[in-house]
Coordinates of C-alpha atoms in Angstrom, one line a residue:
Chain C
X40 CA 8.9 -38.2 3.7
X41 CA 6.5 -40.4 6.0
X42 CA 3.2 -41.3 4.4
X43 CA 0.2 -39.9 6.2
X44 CA -0.8 -42.5 7.7
X45 CA 2.6 -43.3 9.4
X46 CA 2.7 -39.8 10.4
X47 CA -0.4 -40.1 12.0
X48 CA 0.5 -43.0 14.2
X49 CA 0.7 -42.0 18.0
X50 CA 4.0 -40.9 19.1
X51 CA 5.4 -40.7 22.1
X52 CA 5.3 -37.8 24.2
X53 CA 2.4 -37.0 22.1
X54 CA 0.2 -33.8 24.2
X55 CA -2.9 -35.5 26.3
X56 CA -5.8 -35.8 23.7
X57 CA -8.7 -32.9 24.3
X58 CA -11.5 -34.4 26.4
X59 CA -13.9 -32.6 23.5
X60 CA -13.0 -30.9 20.1
X61 CA -15.2 -29.5 17.3
X62 CA -13.8 -28.5 14.2
X63 CA -15.8 -26.1 13.2
X64 CA -16.1 -24.2 9.4
X65 CA -16.8 -24.0 5.9
X66 CA -16.6 -26.5 3.0
X67 CA -12.7 -27.2 4.0
X68 CA -13.9 -29.5 6.9
X69 CA -15.1 -31.9 4.4
X70 CA -11.4 -32.9 3.9
X71 CA -11.1 -33.1 7.3
X72 CA -13.5 -35.9 7.5
X73 CA -12.4 -37.4 4.6
X74 CA -9.0 -37.6 6.5
X75 CA -10.9 -39.4 9.6
X76 CA -13.2 -41.7 7.5
X77 CA -9.7 -43.1 5.9
X78 CA -8.4 -43.0 9.5
X79 CA -5.6 -40.3 8.9
X80 CA -6.0 -38.1 11.6
X81 CA -3.8 -38.7 14.6
X82 CA -5.5 -38.7 17.8
X83 CA -6.4 -35.6 19.5
X84 CA -9.6 -35.8 21.2
X85 CA -11.9 -38.1 22.5
X86 CA -15.0 -36.9 21.3
X87 CA -14.6 -35.2 17.3
X88 CA -17.5 -33.3 16.2
X89 CA -17.8 -31.4 12.8
X90 CA -19.8 -28.1 13.0
X91 CA -20.6 -25.7 9.9
X92 CA -21.9 -24.9 6.6
X93 CA -20.9 -24.3 3.2
X94 CA -21.9 -21.8 0.5
X95 CA -24.2 -19.3 1.2
X96 CA -25.3 -21.3 4.6
X97 CA -21.9 -20.3 6.2
X98 CA -22.6 -16.7 5.7
X99 CA -26.3 -17.2 7.4
X100 CA -24.8 -18.0 10.2
X101 CA -25.9 -16.3 13.3
X102 CA -23.4 -15.2 16.1
X103 CA -25.3 -14.1 19.6
X104 CA -24.7 -15.1 23.3
X105 CA -21.4 -16.7 22.7
X106 CA -23.3 -19.2 20.4
X107 CA -23.7 -19.8 16.8
X108 CA -27.0 -20.6 15.6
X109 CA -27.9 -21.1 11.9
X110 CA -30.0 -17.9 10.4
X111 CA -32.5 -19.6 8.2
X112 CA -33.6 -23.2 7.3
X113 CA -31.3 -23.7 4.5
X114 CA -28.1 -23.4 7.1
X115 CA -30.2 -25.4 9.8
X116 CA -30.7 -28.4 7.2
X117 CA -27.1 -28.2 6.7
X118 CA -25.8 -27.7 10.2
X119 CA -27.8 -31.1 11.1
X120 CA -26.2 -32.8 7.9
X121 CA -22.6 -32.1 8.9
X122 CA -22.6 -32.1 12.8
X123 CA -25.0 -35.5 12.7
X124 CA -25.2 -35.4 16.6
X125 CA -28.1 -33.3 16.5
X126 CA -26.0 -30.4 17.8
X127 CA -28.5 -27.1 16.2
X128 CA -26.3 -24.1 18.0
X129 CA -22.9 -24.1 18.6
X130 CA -21.7 -22.4 22.3
X131 CA -18.1 -21.3 22.8
X132 CA -18.9 -23.9 26.2
X133 CA -19.4 -26.7 24.9
X134 CA -16.2 -28.2 24.1
X135 CA -12.7 -28.3 25.3
X136 CA -11.3 -27.3 22.3
X137 CA -12.4 -25.8 19.3
X138 CA -10.4 -25.9 15.7
X139 CA -11.5 -23.0 13.4
X140 CA -11.4 -24.7 10.2
X141 CA -10.8 -22.4 6.3
X142 CA -13.8 -20.4 7.9
X143 CA -13.4 -17.6 4.7
X144 CA -10.0 -16.8 6.3
X145 CA -8.3 -17.4 3.1
X146 CA -4.1 -17.3 3.4
X147 CA -4.1 -17.0 -0.6
X148 CA -5.8 -13.4 -0.6
X149 CA -3.3 -12.0 2.3
X150 CA -0.2 -13.8 1.5
X151 CA 0.9 -14.1 -2.0
X152 CA 0.3 -10.4 -2.5
X153 CA 2.4 -9.2 0.6
X154 CA 5.2 -11.9 -0.7
X155 CA 5.0 -9.8 -3.8
X156 CA 5.8 -6.7 -2.1
X157 CA 8.4 -8.0 0.1
X158 CA 10.0 -9.9 -3.1
X159 CA 9.8 -6.7 -5.0
X160 CA 11.9 -4.3 -2.7
X161 CA 8.7 -3.3 -0.4
X162 CA 9.0 -3.2 2.9
X163 CA 6.7 -3.2 6.0
X164 CA 6.9 -1.1 9.3
X165 CA 6.1 -3.1 12.2
X166 CA 3.6 -0.7 13.0
X167 CA 2.4 -1.7 9.5
X168 CA 2.8 -5.3 9.6
X169 CA 0.2 -4.7 12.7
X170 CA -2.3 -3.0 11.0
X171 CA -2.5 -5.7 7.3
X172 CA -2.8 -8.4 9.5
X173 CA -5.4 -6.8 12.2
X174 CA -7.5 -6.3 9.5
X175 CA -7.1 -9.6 7.6
X176 CA -7.9 -11.2 11.0
X177 CA -10.8 -9.1 12.0
X178 CA -12.1 -8.7 8.8
X179 CA -13.3 -12.2 9.4
X180 CA -16.6 -13.1 10.6
X181 CA -15.3 -16.7 12.0
X182 CA -12.4 -15.1 13.6
X183 CA -14.7 -12.8 15.7
X184 CA -16.4 -15.1 16.4
X185 CA -13.1 -17.4 17.7
X186 CA -11.7 -14.4 19.5
X187 CA -15.4 -14.0 21.3
X188 CA -14.9 -17.7 22.2
X189 CA -11.6 -17.0 23.4
X190 CA -12.6 -13.8 25.7
X191 CA -15.8 -15.1 27.3
X192 CA -13.6 -18.7 28.5
X193 CA -10.4 -18.0 29.3
X194 CA -8.0 -20.7 28.9
X195 CA -10.5 -22.6 26.2
X196 CA -8.3 -24.4 23.6
X197 CA -8.8 -22.3 19.8
X198 CA -6.7 -22.6 17.2
X199 CA -7.9 -21.1 13.6
X200 CA -6.5 -23.1 10.3
X201 CA -7.2 -20.1 8.0
X202 CA -7.9 -21.7 4.6
X203 CA -4.8 -22.8 2.5
X204 CA -3.0 -21.3 -0.4
X205 CA -4.0 -22.4 -3.9
X206 CA -3.2 -25.2 -5.7
X207 CA -0.2 -24.4 -8.2
X208 CA -2.1 -25.4 -12.1
X209 CA -5.3 -26.5 -11.0
X210 CA -8.1 -24.8 -12.2
X211 CA -8.1 -21.2 -13.8
X212 CA -5.7 -19.1 -11.4
X213 CA -2.9 -17.4 -13.3
X214 CA 0.8 -15.9 -12.3
X215 CA -0.7 -12.9 -11.0
X216 CA 2.2 -12.3 -8.8
X217 CA 4.9 -13.0 -10.4
X218 CA 7.0 -11.2 -7.9
X219 CA 5.8 -13.7 -5.3
X220 CA 7.1 -17.1 -7.1
X221 CA 10.5 -16.6 -5.7
X222 CA 9.5 -16.2 -2.4
X223 CA 11.4 -17.7 0.6
X224 CA 10.5 -19.8 3.5
X225 CA 12.0 -16.7 5.3
X226 CA 9.5 -14.2 4.0
X227 CA 6.6 -16.6 4.0
X228 CA 7.6 -17.2 7.8
X229 CA 8.0 -13.2 8.9
X230 CA 4.3 -13.1 7.3
X231 CA 2.9 -15.9 9.5
X232 CA 4.5 -13.9 12.2
X233 CA 3.0 -10.5 11.8
X234 CA -0.4 -12.6 12.2
X235 CA 1.0 -14.8 14.7
X236 CA 1.5 -12.2 17.1
X237 CA -1.7 -10.4 16.3
X238 CA -3.4 -14.0 16.9
X239 CA -1.5 -14.1 20.3
X240 CA -3.5 -11.3 21.9
X241 CA -6.5 -12.7 20.8
X242 CA -6.0 -15.4 22.8
X243 CA -6.1 -17.4 19.4
X244 CA -3.2 -20.4 17.6
X245 CA -2.7 -20.0 14.1
X246 CA -2.4 -22.7 12.2
X247 CA -0.1 -22.7 9.6
X248 CA 0.0 -24.7 6.2
X249 CA 3.6 -26.5 6.2
X250 CA 6.1 -25.3 4.5
X251 CA 6.4 -29.0 2.8
X252 CA 2.9 -28.6 1.2
X253 CA 4.2 -25.0 -0.7
X254 CA 5.7 -24.5 -3.8
X255 CA 7.2 -21.5 -6.4
X256 CA 6.5 -19.1 -3.5
X257 CA 2.7 -18.7 -2.8
X258 CA 1.6 -22.1 -4.3
X259 CA -0.2 -25.2 -2.9
X260 CA 1.9 -28.0 -4.2
X261 CA -0.7 -30.2 -6.7
X262 CA 0.4 -32.8 -4.9
X263 CA -2.1 -31.8 -2.1
X264 CA -5.1 -31.4 -4.2
X265 CA -8.0 -32.5 -3.5
X266 CA -8.8 -36.3 -5.1
X267 CA -12.1 -36.2 -4.8
X268 CA -14.5 -36.9 -7.8
X269 CA -15.7 -33.8 -9.3
X270 CA -13.1 -31.6 -8.1
X271 CA -10.0 -31.9 -10.4
X272 CA -10.0 -28.2 -11.2
X273 CA -10.5 -26.9 -7.6
X274 CA -7.3 -25.2 -6.6
X275 CA -9.1 -24.2 -3.3
X276 CA -9.6 -27.1 -1.5
X277 CA -7.2 -29.6 -0.7
X278 CA -7.1 -33.6 -0.2
X279 CA -7.2 -36.0 2.7
X280 CA -3.8 -35.7 3.4
X281 CA -3.4 -32.5 3.6
X282 CA -6.1 -32.1 6.4
X283 CA -4.4 -35.3 8.0
X284 CA -1.2 -32.8 8.1
X285 CA -2.8 -29.6 9.4
X286 CA -4.6 -32.0 12.4
X287 CA -0.8 -32.9 13.3
X288 CA 0.1 -29.4 12.9
X289 CA -2.8 -28.7 15.4
X290 CA -1.6 -31.7 17.8
X291 CA 1.7 -30.4 17.9
X292 CA 0.5 -27.3 18.8
X293 CA -1.2 -28.7 21.9
X294 CA 2.1 -29.5 23.3
X295 CA 2.8 -25.9 23.6
Chain N
X1022 CA 7.7 50.6 -39.8
X1023 CA 6.4 47.3 -38.5
X1024 CA 7.4 45.4 -35.2
X1025 CA 7.6 42.9 -33.4
X1026 CA 4.7 43.8 -30.8
X1027 CA 2.2 44.3 -33.8
X1028 CA -0.3 41.0 -34.7
X1029 CA 0.7 39.4 -32.2
X1030 CA -1.9 36.8 -30.6
X1031 CA -4.7 38.2 -28.1
X1032 CA -2.8 36.1 -25.3
X1033 CA 0.3 38.5 -25.6
X1034 CA -1.7 41.9 -24.4
X1035 CA -2.4 42.4 -20.8
X1036 CA -5.7 44.0 -22.6
X1037 CA -7.2 41.7 -24.8
X1038 CA -5.4 38.6 -22.6
X1039 CA -6.2 39.4 -19.4
X1040 CA -8.1 42.7 -18.6
X1041 CA -11.2 42.4 -21.1
X1042 CA -11.9 38.9 -19.7
X1043 CA -13.4 37.4 -16.8
X1044 CA -10.4 35.7 -14.5
X1045 CA -11.9 32.3 -14.6
X1046 CA -12.2 32.7 -18.1
X1047 CA -8.6 33.3 -18.9
X1048 CA -7.2 30.7 -21.2
X1049 CA -3.7 29.9 -23.2
X1050 CA -1.6 30.6 -19.9
X1051 CA 0.6 27.3 -20.7
X1052 CA 1.5 26.6 -23.9
X1053 CA 2.8 23.1 -23.4
X1054 CA 6.2 21.8 -24.9
X1055 CA 5.0 18.2 -25.2
X1056 CA 2.0 16.0 -24.8
X1057 CA 1.6 14.2 -21.8
X1058 CA -0.1 10.8 -23.5
X1059 CA -2.2 8.6 -21.2
X1060 CA -0.8 5.8 -21.0
X1061 CA 3.1 7.5 -20.1
X1062 CA 4.0 6.9 -16.6
X1063 CA 3.9 10.4 -14.4
X1064 CA 5.9 10.6 -11.2
X1065 CA 5.3 13.5 -9.1
X1066 CA 7.3 14.5 -6.1
X1067 CA 7.9 18.2 -4.7
X1068 CA 6.1 20.0 -2.0
X1069 CA 2.7 19.3 -1.0
X1070 CA 1.0 21.2 -3.9
X1071 CA 2.3 18.0 -6.1
X1072 CA -0.2 15.5 -4.8
X1073 CA -2.9 17.4 -6.2
X1074 CA -1.5 17.1 -9.5
X1075 CA -1.0 13.1 -8.9
X1076 CA -4.5 12.8 -7.8
X1077 CA -5.9 14.8 -10.8
X1078 CA -4.3 12.8 -13.2
X1079 CA -5.2 9.7 -11.7
X1080 CA -8.8 10.6 -11.4
X1081 CA -8.6 11.8 -15.4
X1082 CA -7.1 7.7 -16.5
X1083 CA -3.4 9.6 -16.8
X1084 CA -1.1 6.7 -15.5
X1085 CA 0.5 8.4 -12.4
X1086 CA 2.6 5.9 -11.1
X1087 CA 3.4 4.7 -7.7
X1088 CA 6.0 3.1 -7.4
X1089 CA 6.1 2.4 -3.5
X1090 CA 2.2 1.2 -3.4
X1091 CA 0.6 0.5 -0.1
X1092 CA 0.6 -3.0 0.7
X1093 CA -1.9 -4.8 0.1
X1094 CA -4.9 -5.2 3.3
X1095 CA -3.7 -1.5 4.5
X1096 CA -6.7 0.5 5.5
X1097 CA -7.2 3.2 2.9
X1098 CA -7.4 5.4 5.6
X1099 CA -3.9 3.7 7.3
X1100 CA -2.6 4.3 3.6
X1101 CA -3.3 7.9 3.9
X1102 CA -1.6 7.9 7.4
X1103 CA 1.3 6.0 6.5
X1104 CA 1.6 8.5 3.4
X1105 CA 1.2 5.8 0.9
X1106 CA -0.1 7.1 -2.4
X1107 CA 0.6 10.7 -2.0
X1108 CA 3.7 10.9 -3.8
X1109 CA 5.2 8.7 -6.6
X1110 CA 7.3 7.2 -3.6
X1111 CA 7.2 7.3 0.4
X1112 CA 9.6 10.5 0.5
X1113 CA 7.0 12.7 1.9
X1114 CA 7.1 16.4 1.1
X1115 CA 10.5 17.6 -0.9
X1116 CA 10.4 20.7 -0.5
X1117 CA 13.9 22.1 -1.5
X1118 CA 16.3 21.6 -4.9
X1119 CA 18.7 19.7 -3.0
X1120 CA 16.6 17.6 -0.9
X1121 CA 15.2 16.1 -4.6
X1122 CA 19.0 16.0 -5.0
X1123 CA 19.7 14.2 -2.0
X1124 CA 17.4 11.8 -2.8
X1125 CA 18.0 11.2 -6.1
X1126 CA 21.9 10.7 -5.2
X1127 CA 21.0 8.5 -2.4
X1128 CA 19.1 6.5 -4.6
X1129 CA 21.4 6.2 -7.1
X1130 CA 24.5 5.4 -5.0
X1131 CA 26.1 8.9 -5.9
X1132 CA 26.0 10.0 -2.1
X1133 CA 27.2 8.1 0.9
X1134 CA 24.3 7.9 3.7
X1135 CA 25.5 9.8 6.8
X1136 CA 23.8 7.8 8.9
X1137 CA 21.7 10.2 10.6
X1138 CA 19.0 9.3 12.5
X1139 CA 16.7 11.4 15.1
X1140 CA 15.6 9.8 18.2
X1141 CA 12.3 10.6 20.3
X1142 CA 10.9 8.9 23.6
X1143 CA 12.3 5.4 22.0
X1144 CA 11.4 5.9 18.6
X1145 CA 13.4 6.5 15.4
X1146 CA 12.4 9.5 13.0
X1147 CA 14.2 9.6 9.4
X1148 CA 15.3 13.2 9.4
X1149 CA 14.5 12.8 5.4
X1150 CA 11.2 12.5 6.1
X1151 CA 10.6 12.8 9.8
X1152 CA 6.5 12.6 9.5
X1153 CA 6.3 8.9 7.3
X1154 CA 5.6 6.7 9.8
X1155 CA 3.1 8.7 12.4
X1156 CA 4.8 7.0 15.5
X1157 CA 8.3 6.8 14.1
X1158 CA 10.5 3.8 13.5
X1159 CA 10.9 1.1 16.4
X1160 CA 14.4 1.1 15.5
X1161 CA 17.4 2.5 13.9
X1162 CA 17.4 -1.3 11.5
X1163 CA 14.0 -0.5 10.5
X1164 CA 14.3 3.3 9.9
X1165 CA 16.9 2.5 7.5
X1166 CA 15.1 -0.6 6.0
X1167 CA 12.0 1.5 5.2
X1168 CA 14.2 4.1 3.8
X1169 CA 16.1 1.1 1.5
X1170 CA 12.5 0.3 0.1
X1171 CA 11.9 3.8 -1.1
X1172 CA 15.3 4.3 -2.7
X1173 CA 14.3 1.5 -4.8
X1174 CA 10.9 3.0 -5.9
X1175 CA 12.9 6.3 -6.4
X1176 CA 14.9 4.3 -8.9
X1177 CA 11.8 2.3 -10.2
X1178 CA 10.4 5.3 -10.8
X1179 CA 12.7 7.0 -12.7
X1180 CA 13.7 4.1 -14.9
X1181 CA 10.7 4.0 -15.6
X1182 CA 8.4 6.8 -15.7
X1183 CA 8.0 8.8 -19.0
X1184 CA 7.3 12.3 -17.2
X1185 CA 8.5 13.5 -13.4
X1186 CA 6.5 16.6 -12.0
X1187 CA 8.3 18.3 -9.6
X1188 CA 6.8 20.7 -7.3
X1189 CA 9.4 23.8 -6.0
X1190 CA 8.6 24.5 -2.6
X1191 CA 10.8 26.1 -0.3
X1192 CA 14.5 28.1 -0.4
X1193 CA 14.4 28.3 3.6
X1194 CA 16.0 25.1 4.9
X1195 CA 18.0 23.5 7.7
X1196 CA 21.4 21.5 7.5
X1197 CA 23.7 19.5 9.5
X1198 CA 26.6 21.6 9.9
X1199 CA 29.1 18.6 9.7
X1200 CA 27.6 16.1 7.4
X1201 CA 25.4 19.3 5.1
X1202 CA 22.8 17.1 4.8
X1203 CA 19.6 19.0 4.5
X1204 CA 16.8 18.1 6.2
X1205 CA 13.0 18.0 5.3
X1206 CA 12.0 19.9 8.4
X1207 CA 13.8 22.2 11.4
X1208 CA 14.9 19.7 13.7
X1209 CA 12.8 19.8 16.9
X1210 CA 10.1 21.0 15.1
X1211 CA 8.3 17.3 14.4
X1212 CA 11.0 14.9 15.5
X1213 CA 14.3 15.4 16.8
X1214 CA 16.3 17.8 18.6
X1215 CA 17.3 20.8 17.9
X1216 CA 21.2 22.1 18.7
X1217 CA 22.5 25.7 17.4
X1218 CA 25.8 24.0 17.2
X1219 CA 25.0 21.6 14.8
X1220 CA 21.7 22.9 13.2
X1221 CA 22.2 25.7 10.4
X1222 CA 19.6 28.1 8.9
X1223 CA 20.2 27.9 5.2
X1224 CA 18.2 30.2 2.4
X1225 CA 18.9 29.2 -0.7
X1226 CA 19.9 31.9 -3.4
X1227 CA 19.0 31.7 -7.2
X1228 CA 22.3 30.5 -8.0
X1229 CA 22.1 27.3 -5.6
X1230 CA 18.8 26.1 -6.4
X1231 CA 19.4 26.5 -10.4
X1232 CA 22.6 24.7 -9.7
X1233 CA 20.7 21.9 -7.8
X1234 CA 18.2 21.9 -10.4
X1235 CA 20.7 21.6 -13.2
X1236 CA 22.6 19.0 -11.6
X1237 CA 19.0 16.9 -10.9
X1238 CA 18.4 17.0 -14.5
X1239 CA 21.7 15.7 -14.9
X1240 CA 21.8 13.1 -13.3
X1241 CA 18.0 12.5 -14.6
X1242 CA 19.3 12.3 -18.3
X1243 CA 21.9 9.3 -17.5
X1244 CA 19.6 7.6 -15.9
X1245 CA 16.5 7.8 -18.2
X1246 CA 17.6 9.6 -21.1
X1247 CA 13.9 9.6 -22.6
X1248 CA 12.8 11.4 -19.3
X1249 CA 10.7 14.5 -19.9
X1250 CA 10.2 16.9 -16.7
X1251 CA 7.6 19.3 -15.3
X1252 CA 7.9 22.3 -13.1
X1253 CA 5.4 23.5 -11.2
X1254 CA 6.1 25.5 -8.3
X1255 CA 4.0 25.4 -5.1
X1256 CA 1.3 28.3 -4.6
X1257 CA 1.2 27.5 -0.6
X1258 CA 3.1 30.8 1.2
X1259 CA 6.0 29.8 4.1
X1260 CA 4.1 28.7 7.5
X1261 CA 6.7 30.3 9.4
X1262 CA 10.7 32.1 8.1
X1263 CA 13.6 32.0 9.9
X1264 CA 15.1 34.4 7.6
X1265 CA 14.5 37.2 9.8
X1266 CA 12.3 38.8 7.3
X1267 CA 8.8 39.0 7.4
X1268 CA 6.7 35.8 6.8
X1269 CA 5.5 37.6 3.7
X1270 CA 8.2 39.0 2.2
X1271 CA 10.1 35.8 3.0
X1272 CA 7.5 34.2 0.7
X1273 CA 7.8 36.2 -2.1
X1274 CA 11.3 36.0 -2.2
X1275 CA 11.4 32.5 -1.8
X1276 CA 8.9 31.9 -4.5
X1277 CA 10.4 34.6 -6.7
X1278 CA 13.5 32.2 -6.8
X1279 CA 12.0 29.1 -7.7
X1280 CA 9.7 30.7 -10.3
X1281 CA 13.2 32.7 -11.9
X1282 CA 14.6 28.7 -11.6
X1283 CA 11.7 27.0 -12.7
X1284 CA 11.7 30.0 -15.8
X1285 CA 15.1 29.7 -16.5
X1286 CA 15.4 25.8 -17.1
X1287 CA 12.6 25.8 -19.4
X1288 CA 14.5 27.8 -21.8
X1289 CA 17.7 26.5 -21.6
X1290 CA 16.4 22.2 -21.4
X1291 CA 13.9 21.4 -24.5
X1292 CA 12.9 18.2 -22.3
X1293 CA 12.0 20.4 -19.1
X1294 CA 8.5 22.8 -19.1
X1295 CA 6.6 24.4 -16.6
X1296 CA 3.3 24.4 -15.8
X1297 CA 1.6 27.4 -14.0
X1298 CA -0.4 26.6 -11.5
X1299 CA 1.2 29.0 -9.5
X1300 CA 0.8 32.3 -11.3
X1301 CA -3.3 30.5 -11.6
X1302 CA -3.7 30.8 -7.8
X1303 CA -1.2 33.8 -6.5
X1304 CA -1.9 36.2 -9.3
X1305 CA -3.9 39.6 -8.4
X1306 CA -6.5 38.7 -11.2
X1307 CA -7.5 35.4 -9.0
X1308 CA -7.9 38.2 -6.3
X1309 CA -7.5 35.8 -4.0
X1310 CA -10.0 33.4 -4.6
X1311 CA -8.8 30.1 -4.4
X1312 CA -7.1 30.6 -1.1
X1313 CA -8.8 29.3 2.5
X1314 CA -9.2 31.9 5.1
X1315 CA -5.9 31.5 6.0
X1316 CA -4.4 33.0 2.7
X1317 CA -2.5 30.2 2.8
X1318 CA -4.2 26.9 2.1
X1319 CA -5.1 26.5 -1.5
X1320 CA -9.2 24.7 -1.6
X1321 CA -10.5 22.2 -3.8
X1322 CA -11.5 24.8 -6.2
X1323 CA -8.5 26.3 -6.8
X1324 CA -7.2 22.8 -7.9
X1325 CA -10.1 22.4 -9.8
X1326 CA -9.2 25.1 -12.1
X1327 CA -5.3 24.7 -11.9
X1328 CA -5.7 21.1 -13.3
X1329 CA -8.9 22.0 -15.6
X1330 CA -6.0 24.4 -17.1
X1331 CA -3.5 21.7 -17.3
X1332 CA -5.8 19.3 -19.6
X1333 CA -7.8 22.4 -22.2
X1334 CA -4.3 23.4 -22.9
X1335 CA -2.8 20.3 -23.5
X1336 CA -5.9 19.9 -25.7
X1337 CA -5.3 22.8 -27.3
X1338 CA -2.0 22.2 -28.1
X1339 CA -2.3 18.3 -29.2
X1340 CA -6.0 17.8 -29.3
X1341 CA -7.4 15.4 -27.4
X1342 CA -5.6 13.1 -25.1
X1343 CA -3.7 10.5 -26.7
X1344 CA -2.2 7.1 -25.8
X1345 CA -5.0 4.3 -24.3
X1346 CA -6.7 5.5 -21.5
X1347 CA -4.9 4.6 -18.2
X1348 CA -6.6 2.9 -15.2
X1349 CA -5.7 5.9 -13.1
X1350 CA -3.0 5.4 -10.1
X1351 CA 0.1 2.6 -11.8
X1352 CA 1.8 0.2 -9.4
X1353 CA -0.8 0.3 -6.3
X1354 CA -3.9 1.6 -5.0
X1355 CA -6.3 1.0 -7.4
X1356 CA -4.2 -1.0 -9.3
X1357 CA -3.7 -3.2 -7.0
X1358 CA -7.4 -3.6 -6.1
X1359 CA -7.9 -4.2 -9.1
X1360 CA -5.2 -7.2 -8.9
X1361 CA -6.8 -8.6 -6.1
X1362 CA -10.4 -8.6 -7.8
X1363 CA -8.9 -10.3 -10.8
X1364 CA -7.1 -12.8 -8.5
X1365 CA -10.4 -13.6 -6.0
X1366 CA -12.1 -14.3 -9.5
X1367 CA -9.4 -16.6 -10.6
X1368 CA -9.7 -18.2 -8.0
X1369 CA -13.0 -19.8 -9.1
X1370 CA -16.6 -20.1 -8.0
X1371 CA -15.8 -21.0 -4.7
X1372 CA -19.7 -21.7 -3.2
X1373 CA -19.9 -24.0 -6.0
X1374 CA -16.8 -25.8 -5.5
X1375 CA -17.7 -26.0 -1.8
X1376 CA -21.2 -27.3 -2.4
X1377 CA -19.3 -30.1 -4.2
X1378 CA -17.1 -30.9 -1.8
X1379 CA -19.5 -30.6 1.5
X1380 CA -22.1 -33.4 -0.7
X1381 CA -18.9 -35.8 -0.9
X1382 CA -18.1 -35.9 2.1
X1383 CA -21.1 -35.1 5.0
X1384 CA -23.7 -37.4 1.9
X1385 CA -25.5 -40.2 3.8

């Protein structure tokens, strides 16, 4: 397997970089920043900005007139620190592309219980697949914002990388879905397909966690766990190499 | 000279057991054969009245067993529309003894699937449960896969359950003349196309129902030797009859046959009991007070009275319910929601982690 740095090297036939890209999200965008700082990111844009917040401040972000705004002083201060370019509000037409990263759309909440259903003899009709996918996606504020951006500016590049599966053996999550530990790549692909069909209707490109980062059915392989100081027991966040890999997935999606 | 009618309990005499009592204060209508423990998985199936029993058991903390729970992320209103959590598996209503037997035989590979599917406006319907998907299935393959999941759920339910509650509903049915497959509903009413050359009416006789139920009990005994069976008869009259009789007399025939079979099975089998929800709703003593103005639908107060008598008679016979109080529905519904909550708790305090993560990355 090539190292992250090798993978980050420019590829022949790679898509033309976007003139500008905003990576919007919650605490998960920190790993993208780490990847950027370490030179791991592939070249996907000529102008990159981060915009977002974490914790209660993320929940305090408001959406009005196709623009995301900090809803209180704490959120304003945090957005300013994360963006670092003085962009106090994020408009749907400010960038050529938007990558929603994490942003409370948690694949760890969606995929494991549905894999458990599939792995224990259950079946979802296409109609039910559509309903569960729609409820998961449209129940998340950031996803609804992404949809609004897409509606407001047809042709805009909008991708959404949901927060990845929890990391196996890190922190306290137990084996709550024992049946799903035997899930196959085909079963995971099937569930991703349900989401992709719905997202396509909304003009959103979903970026899925690559198979090589998944282990034991519904866990992220610990090799991709966050390696930042103080994050040793954190099953949620991932390391810079993982973020670089996800941006590669984004780059590949730009190629169509 | 003494005779057997001397010194009987008050409930044995009409005067003291019924006539002198307010009907709502009638007691001892059921002397249960066995205790229903709170921690025994209870499976419910049958005609529409059976769903009230499952719901009431779950609400009281009994382990109503949902063997085919709604998938995660399906909204409660959609779960209901798609017939999840109504019975212990997604069969929809099972009105006759024959259709129960068919489901069990299909589940345990004792019957070959005739491979009949109904088509309407490009959608596919399962003749054994035509209302299970409101818009039908998108293909026969999907309908077949869904049926297989339900058959697996039936196997799971039978093998894990402590008590199987079945509500007998009807004697009238429609069958395929060639295959003998008995449908859940008359073709053409909800789905399918009625063909008088293929679809034949059958009004089960007492001997038919008894034979089908005996075969069912024998099958259950093989698959789950410890399983107890609790029968009830739906008090809901027929919506319509194809027998040629008046719907009122057709209802009397149907319910009388079913009640008779239930009584006979209870006499013959130690592990089979009958709970008189039918009498509680229909008997003239109750003056029809539990029916809606259409004299057919049972009002919620009626269900409440039925189930309160169920629990009261259990307690009168065995004392307070034993066993660890369950969490209501087992296998799905509330249990699934609790599992998801546990999962969210287990992933830790994300806000705290977020803060640490952000501070690391964007610290100046």
